[in-house]
GROMACS .gro file of C-alpha atoms in nm:
model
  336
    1UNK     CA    1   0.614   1.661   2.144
    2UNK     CA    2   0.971   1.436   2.081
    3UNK     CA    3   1.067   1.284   1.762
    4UNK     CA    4   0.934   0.944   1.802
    5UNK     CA    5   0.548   1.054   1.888
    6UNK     CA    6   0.522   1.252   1.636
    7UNK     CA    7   0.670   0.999   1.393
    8UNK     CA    8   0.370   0.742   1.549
    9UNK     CA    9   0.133   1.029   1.437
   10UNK     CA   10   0.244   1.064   1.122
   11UNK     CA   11   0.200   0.705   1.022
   12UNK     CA   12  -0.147   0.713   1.195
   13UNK     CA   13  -0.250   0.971   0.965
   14UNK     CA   14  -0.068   0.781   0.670
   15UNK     CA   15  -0.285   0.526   0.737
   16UNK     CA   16  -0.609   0.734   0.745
   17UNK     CA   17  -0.536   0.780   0.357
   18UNK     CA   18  -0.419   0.438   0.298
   19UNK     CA   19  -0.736   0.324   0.451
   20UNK     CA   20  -0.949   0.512   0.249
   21UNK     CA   21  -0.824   0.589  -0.157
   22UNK     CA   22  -0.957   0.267  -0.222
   23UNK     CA   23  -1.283   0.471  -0.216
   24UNK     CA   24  -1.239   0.615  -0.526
   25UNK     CA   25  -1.214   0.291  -0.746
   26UNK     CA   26  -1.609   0.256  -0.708
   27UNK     CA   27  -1.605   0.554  -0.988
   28UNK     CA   28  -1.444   0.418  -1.257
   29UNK     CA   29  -1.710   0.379  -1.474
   30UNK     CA   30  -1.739   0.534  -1.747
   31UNK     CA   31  -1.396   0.511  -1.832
   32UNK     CA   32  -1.244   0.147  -1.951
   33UNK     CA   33  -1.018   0.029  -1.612
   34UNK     CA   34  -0.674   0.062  -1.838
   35UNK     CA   35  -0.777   0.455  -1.898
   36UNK     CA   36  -0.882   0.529  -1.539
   37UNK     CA   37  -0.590   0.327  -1.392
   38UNK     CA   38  -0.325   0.506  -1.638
   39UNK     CA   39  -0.455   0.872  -1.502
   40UNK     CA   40  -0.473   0.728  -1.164
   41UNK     CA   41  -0.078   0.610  -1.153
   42UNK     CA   42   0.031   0.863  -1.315
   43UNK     CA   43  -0.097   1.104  -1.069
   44UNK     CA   44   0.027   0.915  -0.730
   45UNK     CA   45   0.332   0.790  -0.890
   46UNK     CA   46   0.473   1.016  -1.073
   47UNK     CA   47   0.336   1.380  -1.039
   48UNK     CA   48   0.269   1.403  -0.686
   49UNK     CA   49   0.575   1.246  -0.560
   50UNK     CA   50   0.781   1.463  -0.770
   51UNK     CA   51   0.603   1.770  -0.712
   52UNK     CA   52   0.645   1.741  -0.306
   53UNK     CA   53   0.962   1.638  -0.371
   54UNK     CA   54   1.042   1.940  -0.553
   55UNK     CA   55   0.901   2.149  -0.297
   56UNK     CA   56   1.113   2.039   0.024
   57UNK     CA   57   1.406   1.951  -0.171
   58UNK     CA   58   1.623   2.233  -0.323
   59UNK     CA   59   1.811   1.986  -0.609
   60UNK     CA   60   1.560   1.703  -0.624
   61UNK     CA   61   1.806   1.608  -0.975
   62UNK     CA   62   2.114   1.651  -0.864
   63UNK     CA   63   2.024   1.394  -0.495
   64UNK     CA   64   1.879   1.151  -0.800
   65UNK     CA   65   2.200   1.225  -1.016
   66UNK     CA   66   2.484   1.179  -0.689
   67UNK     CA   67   2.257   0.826  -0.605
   68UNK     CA   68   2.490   0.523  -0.654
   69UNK     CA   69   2.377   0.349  -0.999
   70UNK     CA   70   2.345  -0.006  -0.781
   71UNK     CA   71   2.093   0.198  -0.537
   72UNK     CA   72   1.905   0.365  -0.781
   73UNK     CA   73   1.831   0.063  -0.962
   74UNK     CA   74   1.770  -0.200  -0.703
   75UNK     CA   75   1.520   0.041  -0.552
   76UNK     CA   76   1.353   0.100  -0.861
   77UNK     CA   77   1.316  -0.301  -0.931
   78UNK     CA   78   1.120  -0.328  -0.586
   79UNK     CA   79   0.871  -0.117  -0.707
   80UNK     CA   80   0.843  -0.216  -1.061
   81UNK     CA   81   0.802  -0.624  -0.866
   82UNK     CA   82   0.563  -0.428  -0.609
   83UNK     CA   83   0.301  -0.315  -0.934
   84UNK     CA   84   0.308  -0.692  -1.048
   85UNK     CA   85   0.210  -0.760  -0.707
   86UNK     CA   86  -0.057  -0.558  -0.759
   87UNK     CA   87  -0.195  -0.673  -1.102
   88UNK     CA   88  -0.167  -1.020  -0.930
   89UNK     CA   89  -0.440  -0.900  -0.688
   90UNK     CA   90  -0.682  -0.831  -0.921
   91UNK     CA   91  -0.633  -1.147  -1.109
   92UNK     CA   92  -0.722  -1.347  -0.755
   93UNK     CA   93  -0.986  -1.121  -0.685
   94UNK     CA   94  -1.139  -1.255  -0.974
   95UNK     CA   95  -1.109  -1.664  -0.849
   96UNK     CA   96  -1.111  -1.645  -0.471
   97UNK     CA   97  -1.346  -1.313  -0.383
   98UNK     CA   98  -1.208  -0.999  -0.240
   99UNK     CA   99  -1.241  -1.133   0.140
  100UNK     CA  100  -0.972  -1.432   0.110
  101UNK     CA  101  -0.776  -1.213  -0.144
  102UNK     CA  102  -0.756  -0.903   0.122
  103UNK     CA  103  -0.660  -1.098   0.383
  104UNK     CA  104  -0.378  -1.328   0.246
  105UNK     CA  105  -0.271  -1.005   0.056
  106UNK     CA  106  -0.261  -0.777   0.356
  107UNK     CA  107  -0.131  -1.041   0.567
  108UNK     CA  108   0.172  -1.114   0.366
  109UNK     CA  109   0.245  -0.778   0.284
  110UNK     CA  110   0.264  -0.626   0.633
  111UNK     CA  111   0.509  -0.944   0.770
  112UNK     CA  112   0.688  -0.967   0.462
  113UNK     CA  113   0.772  -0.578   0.428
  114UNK     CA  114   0.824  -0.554   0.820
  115UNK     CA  115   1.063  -0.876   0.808
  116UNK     CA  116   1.263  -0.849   0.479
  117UNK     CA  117   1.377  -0.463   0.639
  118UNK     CA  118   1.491  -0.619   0.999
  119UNK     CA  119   1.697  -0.911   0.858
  120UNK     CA  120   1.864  -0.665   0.612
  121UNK     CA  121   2.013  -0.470   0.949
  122UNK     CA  122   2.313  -0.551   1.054
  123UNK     CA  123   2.278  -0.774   1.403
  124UNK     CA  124   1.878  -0.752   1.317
  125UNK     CA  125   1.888  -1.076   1.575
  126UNK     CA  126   2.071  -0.918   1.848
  127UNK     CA  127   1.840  -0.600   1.828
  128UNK     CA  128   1.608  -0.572   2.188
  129UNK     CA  129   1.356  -0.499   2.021
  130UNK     CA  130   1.333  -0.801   1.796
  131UNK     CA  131   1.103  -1.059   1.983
  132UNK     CA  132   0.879  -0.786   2.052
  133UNK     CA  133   0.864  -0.735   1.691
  134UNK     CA  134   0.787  -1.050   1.578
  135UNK     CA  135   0.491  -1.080   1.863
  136UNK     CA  136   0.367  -0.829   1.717
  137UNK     CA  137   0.414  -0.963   1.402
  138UNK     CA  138   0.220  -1.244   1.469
  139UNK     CA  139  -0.040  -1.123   1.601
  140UNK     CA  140  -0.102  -0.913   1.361
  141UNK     CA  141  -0.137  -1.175   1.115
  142UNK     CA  142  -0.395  -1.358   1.328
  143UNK     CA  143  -0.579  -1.029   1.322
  144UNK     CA  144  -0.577  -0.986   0.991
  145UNK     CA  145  -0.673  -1.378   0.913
  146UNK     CA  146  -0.929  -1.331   1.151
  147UNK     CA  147  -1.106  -1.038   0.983
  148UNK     CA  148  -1.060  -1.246   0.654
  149UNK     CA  149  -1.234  -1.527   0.787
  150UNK     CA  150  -1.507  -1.256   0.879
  151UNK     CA  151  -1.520  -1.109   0.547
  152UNK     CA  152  -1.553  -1.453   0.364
  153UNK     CA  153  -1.866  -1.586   0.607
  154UNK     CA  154  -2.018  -1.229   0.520
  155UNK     CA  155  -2.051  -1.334   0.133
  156UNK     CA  156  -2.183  -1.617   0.194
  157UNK     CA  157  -2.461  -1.523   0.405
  158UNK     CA  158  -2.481  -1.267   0.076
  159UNK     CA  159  -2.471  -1.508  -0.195
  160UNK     CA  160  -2.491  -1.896  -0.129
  161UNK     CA  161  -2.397  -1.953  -0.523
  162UNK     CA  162  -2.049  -1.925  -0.611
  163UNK     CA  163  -1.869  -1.959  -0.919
  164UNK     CA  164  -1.593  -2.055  -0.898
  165UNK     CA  165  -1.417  -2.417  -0.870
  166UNK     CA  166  -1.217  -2.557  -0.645
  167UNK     CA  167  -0.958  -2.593  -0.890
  168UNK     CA  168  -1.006  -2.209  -0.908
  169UNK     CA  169  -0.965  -2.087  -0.627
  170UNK     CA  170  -0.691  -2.345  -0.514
  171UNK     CA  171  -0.498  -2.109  -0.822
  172UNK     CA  172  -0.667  -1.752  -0.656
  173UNK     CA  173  -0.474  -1.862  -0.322
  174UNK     CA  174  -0.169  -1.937  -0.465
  175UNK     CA  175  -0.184  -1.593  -0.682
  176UNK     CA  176  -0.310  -1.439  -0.335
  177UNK     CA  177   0.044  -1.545  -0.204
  178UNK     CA  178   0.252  -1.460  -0.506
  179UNK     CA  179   0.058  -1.036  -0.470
  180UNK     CA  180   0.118  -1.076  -0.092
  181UNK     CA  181   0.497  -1.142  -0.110
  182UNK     CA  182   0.560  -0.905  -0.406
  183UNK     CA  183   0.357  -0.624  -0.246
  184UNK     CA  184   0.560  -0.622   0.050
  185UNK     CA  185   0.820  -0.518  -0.188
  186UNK     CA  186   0.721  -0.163  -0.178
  187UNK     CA  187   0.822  -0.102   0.145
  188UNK     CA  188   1.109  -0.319   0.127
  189UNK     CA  189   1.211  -0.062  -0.198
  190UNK     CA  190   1.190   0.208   0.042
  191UNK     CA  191   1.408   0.051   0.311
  192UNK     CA  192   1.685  -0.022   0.031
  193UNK     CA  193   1.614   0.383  -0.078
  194UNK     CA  194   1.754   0.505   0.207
  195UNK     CA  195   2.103   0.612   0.067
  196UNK     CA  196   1.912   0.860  -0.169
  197UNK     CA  197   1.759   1.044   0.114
  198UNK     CA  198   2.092   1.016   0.297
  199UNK     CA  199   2.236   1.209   0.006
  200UNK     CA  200   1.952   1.501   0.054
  201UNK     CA  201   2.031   1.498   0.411
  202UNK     CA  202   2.427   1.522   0.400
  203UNK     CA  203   2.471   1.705   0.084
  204UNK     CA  204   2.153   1.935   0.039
  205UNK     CA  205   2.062   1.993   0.436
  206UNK     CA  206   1.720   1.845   0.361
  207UNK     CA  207   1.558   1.735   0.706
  208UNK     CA  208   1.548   1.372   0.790
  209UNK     CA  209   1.141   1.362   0.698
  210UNK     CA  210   1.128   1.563   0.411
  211UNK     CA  211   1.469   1.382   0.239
  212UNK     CA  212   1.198   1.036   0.253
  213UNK     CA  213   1.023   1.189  -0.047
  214UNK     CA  214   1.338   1.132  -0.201
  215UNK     CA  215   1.370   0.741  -0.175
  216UNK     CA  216   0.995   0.736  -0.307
  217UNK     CA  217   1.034   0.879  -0.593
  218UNK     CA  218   1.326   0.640  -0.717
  219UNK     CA  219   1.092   0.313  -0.595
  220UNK     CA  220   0.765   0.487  -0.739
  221UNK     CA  221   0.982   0.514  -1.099
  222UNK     CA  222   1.007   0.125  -1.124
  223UNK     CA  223   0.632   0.114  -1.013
  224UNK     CA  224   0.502   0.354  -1.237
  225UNK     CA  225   0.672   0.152  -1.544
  226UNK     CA  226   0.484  -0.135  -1.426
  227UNK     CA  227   0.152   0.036  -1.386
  228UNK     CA  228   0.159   0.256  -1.646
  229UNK     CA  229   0.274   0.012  -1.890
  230UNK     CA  230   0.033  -0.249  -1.789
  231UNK     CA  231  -0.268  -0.004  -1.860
  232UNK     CA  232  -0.070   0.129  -2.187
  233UNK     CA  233  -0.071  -0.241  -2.288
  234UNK     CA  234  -0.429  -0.330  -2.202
  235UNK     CA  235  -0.517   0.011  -2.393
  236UNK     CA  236  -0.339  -0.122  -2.771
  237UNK     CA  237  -0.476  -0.485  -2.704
  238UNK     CA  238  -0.809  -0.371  -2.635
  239UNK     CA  239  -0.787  -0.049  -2.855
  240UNK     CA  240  -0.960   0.145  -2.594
  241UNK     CA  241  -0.826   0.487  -2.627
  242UNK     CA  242  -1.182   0.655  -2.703
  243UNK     CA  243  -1.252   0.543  -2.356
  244UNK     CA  244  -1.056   0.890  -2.296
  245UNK     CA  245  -1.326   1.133  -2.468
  246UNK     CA  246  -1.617   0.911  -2.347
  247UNK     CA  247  -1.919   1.150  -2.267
  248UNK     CA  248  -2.036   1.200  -1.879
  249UNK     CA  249  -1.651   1.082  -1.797
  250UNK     CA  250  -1.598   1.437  -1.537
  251UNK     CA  251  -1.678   1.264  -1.189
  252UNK     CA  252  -1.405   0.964  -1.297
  253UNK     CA  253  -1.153   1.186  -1.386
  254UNK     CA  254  -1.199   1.327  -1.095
  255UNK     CA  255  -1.165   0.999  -0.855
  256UNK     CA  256  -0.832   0.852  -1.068
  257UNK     CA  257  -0.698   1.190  -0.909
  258UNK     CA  258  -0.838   1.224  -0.553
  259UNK     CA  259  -0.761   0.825  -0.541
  260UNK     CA  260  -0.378   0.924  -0.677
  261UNK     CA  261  -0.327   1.209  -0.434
  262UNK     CA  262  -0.457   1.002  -0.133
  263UNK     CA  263  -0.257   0.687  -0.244
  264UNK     CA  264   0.053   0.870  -0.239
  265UNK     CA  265  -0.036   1.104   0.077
  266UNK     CA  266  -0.062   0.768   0.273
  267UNK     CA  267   0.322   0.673   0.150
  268UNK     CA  268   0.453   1.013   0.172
  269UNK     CA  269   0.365   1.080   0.552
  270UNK     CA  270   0.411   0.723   0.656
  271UNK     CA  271   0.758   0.813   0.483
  272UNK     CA  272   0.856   1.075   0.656
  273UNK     CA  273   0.710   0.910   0.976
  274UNK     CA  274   0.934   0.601   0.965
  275UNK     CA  275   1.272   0.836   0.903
  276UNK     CA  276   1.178   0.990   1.201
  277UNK     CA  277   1.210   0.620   1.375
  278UNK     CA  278   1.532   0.555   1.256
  279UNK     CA  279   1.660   0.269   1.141
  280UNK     CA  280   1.380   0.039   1.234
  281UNK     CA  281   1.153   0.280   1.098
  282UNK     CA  282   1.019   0.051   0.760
  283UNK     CA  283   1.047  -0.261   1.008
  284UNK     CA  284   0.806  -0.050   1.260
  285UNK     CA  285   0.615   0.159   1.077
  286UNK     CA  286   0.502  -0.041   0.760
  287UNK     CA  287   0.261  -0.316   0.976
  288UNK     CA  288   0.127  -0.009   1.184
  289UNK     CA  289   0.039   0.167   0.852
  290UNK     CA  290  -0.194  -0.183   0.722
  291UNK     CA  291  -0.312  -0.262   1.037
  292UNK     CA  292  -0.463   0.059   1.077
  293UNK     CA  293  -0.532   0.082   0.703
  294UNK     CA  294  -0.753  -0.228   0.741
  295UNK     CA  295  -0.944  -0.051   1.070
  296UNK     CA  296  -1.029   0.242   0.838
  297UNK     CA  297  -1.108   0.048   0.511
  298UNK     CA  298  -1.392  -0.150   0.709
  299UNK     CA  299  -1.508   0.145   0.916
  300UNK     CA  300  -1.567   0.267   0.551
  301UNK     CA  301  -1.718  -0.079   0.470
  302UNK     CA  302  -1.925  -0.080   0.780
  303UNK     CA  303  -2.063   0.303   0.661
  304UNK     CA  304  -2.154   0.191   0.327
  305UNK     CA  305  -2.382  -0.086   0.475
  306UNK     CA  306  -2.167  -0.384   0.364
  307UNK     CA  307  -2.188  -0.572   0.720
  308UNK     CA  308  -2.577  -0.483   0.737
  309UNK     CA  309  -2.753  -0.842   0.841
  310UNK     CA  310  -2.424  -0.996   0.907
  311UNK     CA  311  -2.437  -1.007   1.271
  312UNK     CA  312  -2.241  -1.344   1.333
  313UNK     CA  313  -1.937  -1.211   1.075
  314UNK     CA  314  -1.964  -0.864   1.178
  315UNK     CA  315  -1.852  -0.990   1.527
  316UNK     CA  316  -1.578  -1.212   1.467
  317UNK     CA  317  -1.433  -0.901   1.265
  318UNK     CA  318  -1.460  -0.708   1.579
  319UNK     CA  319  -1.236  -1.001   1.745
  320UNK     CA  320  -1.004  -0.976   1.454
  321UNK     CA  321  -1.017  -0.581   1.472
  322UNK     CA  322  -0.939  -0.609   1.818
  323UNK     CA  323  -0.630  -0.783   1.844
  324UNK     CA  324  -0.505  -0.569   1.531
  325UNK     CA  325  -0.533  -0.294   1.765
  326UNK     CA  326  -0.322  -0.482   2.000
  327UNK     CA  327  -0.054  -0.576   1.760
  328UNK     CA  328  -0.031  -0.240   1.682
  329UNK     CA  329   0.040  -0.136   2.004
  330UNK     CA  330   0.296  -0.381   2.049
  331UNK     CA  331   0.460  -0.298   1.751
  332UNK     CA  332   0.478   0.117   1.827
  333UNK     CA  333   0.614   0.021   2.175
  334UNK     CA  334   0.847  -0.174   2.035
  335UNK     CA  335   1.101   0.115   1.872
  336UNK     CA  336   1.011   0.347   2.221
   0.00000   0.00000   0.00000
């Protein structure tokens, strides 16, 4: 097998786990959200990362310590704007619905973190590569706007009451927009790592793949102070800590974990998938990662019965599925 198919497998299997931890956030209850979510970030931000990262490299401190100060901290910013990103989602979630949310979200994130990457190489224009990119690009997004548009004619065949105002969810768009841009910002923190895995592999004879765990764990630091401090917050305003010894609490411990391991899992392959593709590897590899992600995550939908007596929506989301599948292709041929 050469380098660059086993790179494309890697970030197919990324995106299994991508696809899926979301899973996991049906079991919060009961544990408050700001409990779960602190046990939850913890775990894929901090202690898995750094554990693999231990693992594969031999002086995880000393690649950290030798990273330029300018590096280190830039990176670390991208993921620290990445978890406000993320709060920002749940805050539209809550005025637009999940289906308009997802799709502006995923939408945004997947150009935005595949763009911001390409222009930041030098002669990004004169690459051959780069039309093909941004047709696939494109058509991504019109894959994922299509499933959105699926997604928001399924709820309201399930509920012809809504709630909120227009003046409501004219603000849950333009919060859907702010999460999109900012979560693209994870990957674009990764990109802008790359020095500190350079480091492993020059100085420590750390393999191209494994030196990727690297670069996460200085972005992951910067989102971890967002996450973590955002549910440390929420637990002094809301003086929640008992939430911690509530009784019957065993299966959610258990699914901030699983839902940490697999969150990380998904960036740690797709990681060491895109160093295998090089330079273009965050410009090719991030978009194949959601695009597949959002496959999986409505296969999982479809399972749990969520398109049952949607006939009409369920089909347009095929459409939408379809030409996702087609982006994607265009986008792995594109770095061949």
């Amino acid at each position: 097998m050469n380098t660059y198919s086993l790179a494309i497998i890697l970030v197919i299997f990324a995106s299994f786990f991508q696809g899926t931890f979301g899973l996991g956030m049906k079991y919060i209850a009961p544990l408050k959200w700001e409990a779960w979510w602190l046990i939850q970030s913890f775990v894929a931000m901090i202690a898995v990362p750094v554990i693999w990262a231990f693992i594969v490299i031999p002086d995880l401190c000393g690649v950290i310590a030798a990273t330029d100060s300018n590096t280190f901290w830039t990176a670390a910013l991208y993921g620290f704007l990445w978890g406000i990103g993320g709060i920002l989602f749940g805050v539209s979630v809550e005025k637009t619905g999940i289906s308009i949310t997802y799709g502006i979200v995923m939408g945004l994130a997947a150009s935005m973190g595949c763009i911001i990457p390409l222009f930041q190489i030098e002669g990004a224009f004169s690459q051959p590569s780069f039309p093909i990119i941004l047709v696939g690009v494109l058509l991504l997004l019109v894959g994922v706007a299509i499933t959105a548009v699926a997604g928001v004619k399924r709820d309201k065949l399930k509920s012809s009451n809504s709630n909120a105002t227009n003046k409501s969810i004219k603000l849950g768009v333009l919060i859907a927009v702010a999460s999109g841009v900012l979560s693209a910002f994870l990957n674009v923190g990764f990109s802008n790592a790359a020095p500190v895995a350079k480091i492993a592999v020059d100085n420590y004879d750390v393999s191209t793949q494994n030196a990727s765990l690297a670069s996460w764990v200085v972005v992951l630091i910067g989102a971890f102070a967002m996450n973590g401090g955002y549910a440390i917050f929420r637990l002094i305003k809301n003086n929640t800590w008992s939430s911690f010894k509530v009784n019957n609490s065993k299966k959610a411990y258990m699914w901030a974990v699983v839902t940490g391991i697999f969150w990380f899992a998904a960036l740690g392959v797709y990681g060491q998938g895109a160093a295998l593709m090089g330079d273009l590897g965050p410009v090719i590899g991030w978009p194949i990662l959601l695009g597949l992600a959002l496959i999986i995550s409505n296969f999982w939908a479809y399972r749990a019965g969520e398109w049952n007596n949607a006939n009409g929506p369920f089909r347009i989301l095929m459409g939408g599925l379809a030409i996702l599948i087609t982006a994607i292709c265009i986008l792995g041929y594109a770095n061949y």
